Short mmCIF file of C-alpha atoms in Angstrom, two decimals:
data_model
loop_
_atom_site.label_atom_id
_atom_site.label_comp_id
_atom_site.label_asym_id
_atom_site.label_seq_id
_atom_site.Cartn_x
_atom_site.Cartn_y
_atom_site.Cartn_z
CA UNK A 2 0.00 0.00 0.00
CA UNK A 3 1.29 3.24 -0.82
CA UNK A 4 1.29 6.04 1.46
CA UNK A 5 -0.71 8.93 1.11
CA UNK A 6 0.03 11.67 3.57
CA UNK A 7 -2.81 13.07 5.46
CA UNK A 8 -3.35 16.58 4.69
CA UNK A 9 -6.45 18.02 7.11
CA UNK A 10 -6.90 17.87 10.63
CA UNK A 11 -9.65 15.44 10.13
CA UNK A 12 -7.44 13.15 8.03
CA UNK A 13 -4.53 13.59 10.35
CA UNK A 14 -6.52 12.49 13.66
CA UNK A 15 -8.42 9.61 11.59
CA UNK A 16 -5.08 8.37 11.00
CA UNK A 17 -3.93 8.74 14.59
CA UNK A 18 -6.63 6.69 15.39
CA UNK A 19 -6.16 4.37 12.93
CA UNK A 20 -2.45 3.78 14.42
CA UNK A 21 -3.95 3.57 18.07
CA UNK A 22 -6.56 1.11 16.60
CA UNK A 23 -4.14 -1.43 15.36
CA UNK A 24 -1.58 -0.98 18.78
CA UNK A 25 -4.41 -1.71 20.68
CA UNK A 26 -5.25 -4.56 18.77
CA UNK A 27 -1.85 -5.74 18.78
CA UNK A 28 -1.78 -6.09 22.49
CA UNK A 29 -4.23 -8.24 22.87
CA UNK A 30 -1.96 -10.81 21.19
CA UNK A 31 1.30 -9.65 22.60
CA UNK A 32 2.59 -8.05 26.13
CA UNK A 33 3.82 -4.26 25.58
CA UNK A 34 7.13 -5.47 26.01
CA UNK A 35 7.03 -6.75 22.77
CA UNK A 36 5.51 -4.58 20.38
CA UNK A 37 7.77 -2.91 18.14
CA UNK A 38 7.36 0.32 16.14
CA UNK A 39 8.72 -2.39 13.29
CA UNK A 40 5.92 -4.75 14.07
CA UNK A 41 3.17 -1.64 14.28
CA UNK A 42 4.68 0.08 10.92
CA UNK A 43 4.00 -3.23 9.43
CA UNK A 44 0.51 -3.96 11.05
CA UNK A 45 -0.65 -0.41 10.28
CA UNK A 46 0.73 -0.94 6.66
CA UNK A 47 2.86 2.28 6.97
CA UNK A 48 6.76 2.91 7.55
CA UNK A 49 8.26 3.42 10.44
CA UNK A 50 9.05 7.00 9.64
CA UNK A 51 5.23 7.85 8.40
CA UNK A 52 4.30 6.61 11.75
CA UNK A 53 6.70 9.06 13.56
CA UNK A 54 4.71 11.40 11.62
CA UNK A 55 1.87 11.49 14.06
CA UNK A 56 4.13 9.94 17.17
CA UNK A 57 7.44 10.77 17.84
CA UNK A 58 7.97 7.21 19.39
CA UNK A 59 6.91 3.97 19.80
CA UNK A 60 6.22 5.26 23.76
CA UNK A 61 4.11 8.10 22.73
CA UNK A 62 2.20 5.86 20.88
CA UNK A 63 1.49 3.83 23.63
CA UNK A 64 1.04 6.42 26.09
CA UNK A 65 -1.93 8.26 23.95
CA UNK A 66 -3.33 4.66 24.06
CA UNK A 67 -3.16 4.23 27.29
CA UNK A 68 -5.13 7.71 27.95
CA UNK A 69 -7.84 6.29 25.96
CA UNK A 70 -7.71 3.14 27.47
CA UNK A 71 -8.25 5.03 30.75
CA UNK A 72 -10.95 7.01 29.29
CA UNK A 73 -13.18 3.92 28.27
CA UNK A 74 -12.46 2.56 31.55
CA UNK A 75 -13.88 5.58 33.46
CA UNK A 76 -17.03 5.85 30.39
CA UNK A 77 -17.98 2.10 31.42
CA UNK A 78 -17.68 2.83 35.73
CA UNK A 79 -19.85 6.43 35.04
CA UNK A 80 -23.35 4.48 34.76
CA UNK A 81 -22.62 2.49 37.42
CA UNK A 82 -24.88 4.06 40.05
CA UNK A 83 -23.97 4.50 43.67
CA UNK A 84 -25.34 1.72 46.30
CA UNK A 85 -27.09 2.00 49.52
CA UNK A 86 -25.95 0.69 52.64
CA UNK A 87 -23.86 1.09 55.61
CA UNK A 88 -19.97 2.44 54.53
CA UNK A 89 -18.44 -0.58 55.20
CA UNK A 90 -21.04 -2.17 52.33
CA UNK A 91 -20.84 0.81 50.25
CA UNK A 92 -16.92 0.49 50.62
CA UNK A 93 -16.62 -3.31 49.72
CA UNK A 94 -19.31 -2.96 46.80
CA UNK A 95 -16.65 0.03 45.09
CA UNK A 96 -13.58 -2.46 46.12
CA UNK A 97 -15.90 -5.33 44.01
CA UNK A 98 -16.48 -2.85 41.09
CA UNK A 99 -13.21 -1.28 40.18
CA UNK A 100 -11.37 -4.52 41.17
CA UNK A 101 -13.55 -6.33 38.19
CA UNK A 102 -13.82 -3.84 35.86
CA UNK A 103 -10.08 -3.01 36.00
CA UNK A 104 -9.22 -7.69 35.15
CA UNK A 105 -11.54 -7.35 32.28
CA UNK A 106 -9.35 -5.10 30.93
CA UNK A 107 -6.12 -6.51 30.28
CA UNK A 108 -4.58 -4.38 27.97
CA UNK A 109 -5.09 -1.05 30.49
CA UNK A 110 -3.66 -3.13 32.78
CA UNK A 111 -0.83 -3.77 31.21
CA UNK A 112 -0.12 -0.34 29.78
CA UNK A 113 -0.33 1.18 33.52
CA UNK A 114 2.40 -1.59 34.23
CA UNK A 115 4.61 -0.29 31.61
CA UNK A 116 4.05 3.14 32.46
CA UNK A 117 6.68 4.61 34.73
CA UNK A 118 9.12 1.83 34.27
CA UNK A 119 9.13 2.04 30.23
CA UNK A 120 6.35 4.24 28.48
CA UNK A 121 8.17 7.46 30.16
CA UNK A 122 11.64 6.96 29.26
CA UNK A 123 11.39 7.34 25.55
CA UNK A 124 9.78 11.13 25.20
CA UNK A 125 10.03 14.43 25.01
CA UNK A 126 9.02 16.94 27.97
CA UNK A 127 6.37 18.20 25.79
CA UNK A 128 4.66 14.88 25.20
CA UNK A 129 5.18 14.16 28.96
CA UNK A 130 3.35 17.29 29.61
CA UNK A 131 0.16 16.39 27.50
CA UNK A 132 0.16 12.75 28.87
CA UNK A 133 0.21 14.34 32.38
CA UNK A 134 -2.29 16.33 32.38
CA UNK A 135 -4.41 14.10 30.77
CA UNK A 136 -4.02 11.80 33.35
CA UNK A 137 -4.52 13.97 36.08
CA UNK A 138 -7.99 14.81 34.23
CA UNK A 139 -8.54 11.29 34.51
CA UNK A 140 -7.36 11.14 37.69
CA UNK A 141 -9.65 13.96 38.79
CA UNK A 142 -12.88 12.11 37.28
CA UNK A 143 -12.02 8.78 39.87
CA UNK A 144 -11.77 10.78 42.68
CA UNK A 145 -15.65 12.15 42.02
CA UNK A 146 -16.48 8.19 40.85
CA UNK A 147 -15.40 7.39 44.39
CA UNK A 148 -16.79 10.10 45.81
CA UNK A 149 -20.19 8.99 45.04
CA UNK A 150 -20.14 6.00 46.07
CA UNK A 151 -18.44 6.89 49.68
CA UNK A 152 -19.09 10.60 50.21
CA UNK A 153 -18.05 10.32 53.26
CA UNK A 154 -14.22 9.92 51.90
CA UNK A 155 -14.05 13.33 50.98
CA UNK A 156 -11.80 15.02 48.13
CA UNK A 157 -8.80 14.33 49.36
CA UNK A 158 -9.30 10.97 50.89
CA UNK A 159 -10.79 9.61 47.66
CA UNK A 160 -7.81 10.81 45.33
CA UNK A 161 -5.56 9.07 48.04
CA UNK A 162 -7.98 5.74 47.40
CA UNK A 163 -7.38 5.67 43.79
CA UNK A 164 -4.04 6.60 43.63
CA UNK A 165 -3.38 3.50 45.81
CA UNK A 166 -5.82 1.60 43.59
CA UNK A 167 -3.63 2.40 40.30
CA UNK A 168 -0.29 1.65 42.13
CA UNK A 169 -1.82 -1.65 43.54
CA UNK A 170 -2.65 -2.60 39.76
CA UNK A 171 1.21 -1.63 38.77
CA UNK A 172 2.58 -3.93 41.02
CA UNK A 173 -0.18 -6.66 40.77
CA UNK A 174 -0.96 -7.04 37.04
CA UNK A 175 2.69 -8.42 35.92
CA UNK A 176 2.64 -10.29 39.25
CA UNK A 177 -0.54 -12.26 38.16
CA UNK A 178 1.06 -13.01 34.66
CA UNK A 179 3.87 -14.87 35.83
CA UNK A 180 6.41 -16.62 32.98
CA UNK A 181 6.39 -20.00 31.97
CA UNK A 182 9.38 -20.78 33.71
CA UNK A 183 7.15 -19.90 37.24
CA UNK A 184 4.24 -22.27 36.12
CA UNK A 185 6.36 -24.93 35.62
CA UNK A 186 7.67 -24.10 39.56
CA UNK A 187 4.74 -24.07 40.98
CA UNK A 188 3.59 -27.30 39.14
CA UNK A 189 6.66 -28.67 40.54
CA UNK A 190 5.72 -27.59 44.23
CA UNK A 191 2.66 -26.89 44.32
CA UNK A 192 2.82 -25.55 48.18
CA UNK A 193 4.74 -22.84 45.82
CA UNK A 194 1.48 -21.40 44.40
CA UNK A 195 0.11 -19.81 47.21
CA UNK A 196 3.11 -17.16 45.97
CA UNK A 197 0.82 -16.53 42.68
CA UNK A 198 -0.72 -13.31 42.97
CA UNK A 199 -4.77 -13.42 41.99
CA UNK A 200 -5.05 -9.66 40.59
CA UNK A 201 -8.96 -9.31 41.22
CA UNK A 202 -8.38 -10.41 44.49
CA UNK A 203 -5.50 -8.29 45.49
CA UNK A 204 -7.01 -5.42 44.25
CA UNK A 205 -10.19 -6.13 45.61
CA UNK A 206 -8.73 -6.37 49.20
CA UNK A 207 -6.30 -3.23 48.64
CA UNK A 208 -9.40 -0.95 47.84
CA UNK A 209 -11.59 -2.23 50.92
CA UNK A 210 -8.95 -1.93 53.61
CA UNK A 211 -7.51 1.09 51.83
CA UNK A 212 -11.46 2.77 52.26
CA UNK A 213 -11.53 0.91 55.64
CA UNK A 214 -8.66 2.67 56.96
CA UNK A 215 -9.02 6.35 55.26
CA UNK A 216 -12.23 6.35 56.97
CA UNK A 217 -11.48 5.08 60.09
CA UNK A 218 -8.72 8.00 60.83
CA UNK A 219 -11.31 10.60 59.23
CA UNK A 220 -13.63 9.43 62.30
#
């Protein structure tokens, strides 16, 4: 296919999406790790350089998926209305929901994984700038998610909750996806396993005590 460069706004973004279409595609079948800008160029049926057109990297790439990753995750959690019940239910019922709706989605999972460790290291200040802020937008919509379903958490108790929630998912996701190499060791010794990290649950249990505890030394 020969490439035609995109000459309007509307043609450049439609092939910005197009790009973020076929990464996100792409990492359903593989881990970040191991997509390539080669691999993408390829996939997207453009070269390498005609990508760098509309990213300046492979990172930036990823990073303006991840944002929309984020973004869908928020647009499905929005409808979800708030419960009634004590706290404590009202607490464990938010743990339940973000700690699902966060393992159904593999491939934000494994973007946030990637994020400060390898997504960062590869961009410019100004693309860190834009990726920033658009997180902390994101950021900003959690914290009023969480504070409707625990009002009681206040502002600056509920960005603390879902700050911890996102680091918990860092450290948890790549846990829960060990490498062959660990299967075979815990098939070997099974009393090994108990050393495999469940991801749902982890999460699950960071969010309640996290709530628990938040609330416990506003009272």
């Amino acid at each position: 296919m020969s490439f035609q460069r995109a000459r309007t706004d509307e043609q450049r973004g439609e092939r910005r999406r197009q790009i973020l279409a076929t990464a996100a595609a792409m990492l359903i079948e593989v881990p970040v790790a191991d997509l390539t800008l080669t691999a993408l160029s390829r996939r997207v049926c453009l070269a390498k350089a005609n990508v760098l057109r509309y990213f300046e990297s492979r990172e930036a790439v990823l990073l303006a998926l991840l944002e929309a990753e984020i973004a869908d995750w928020i647009a499905d959690l929005e409808p979800v209305a708030a419960s009634n019940g004590s706290v404590r239910e009202r607490g464990d019922r938010l743990a339940e929901l973000l700690a699902t709706s966060l393992a159904r989605r593999p491939v934000l999972c494994d973007l946030i994984s990637a994020q400060a460790t390898v997504l960062e290291r590869n961009i410019s200040a100004e693309t860190a700038l834009q990726h920033k802020r658009a997180v902390h937008g994101h950021l900003g919509m959690l914290v009023r998610l969480a504070g409707r379903h625990l009002p009681e958490l206040g502002d600056e108790d509920a960005a603390a909750l879902m700050q911890t929630v996102m680091l918990v998912a860092v450290a948890a996701w790549p846990g829960s996806r060990p490498p062959q190499a660990v299967l075979d060791a815990y098939a070997a010794d099974p009393a090994l396993a108990v050393m495999c990290v469940d991801f749902t649950e982890v999460v699950r249990r960071a969010v309640e005590v996290t709530a628990s505890g938040l609330l416990a030394r506003e009272s």
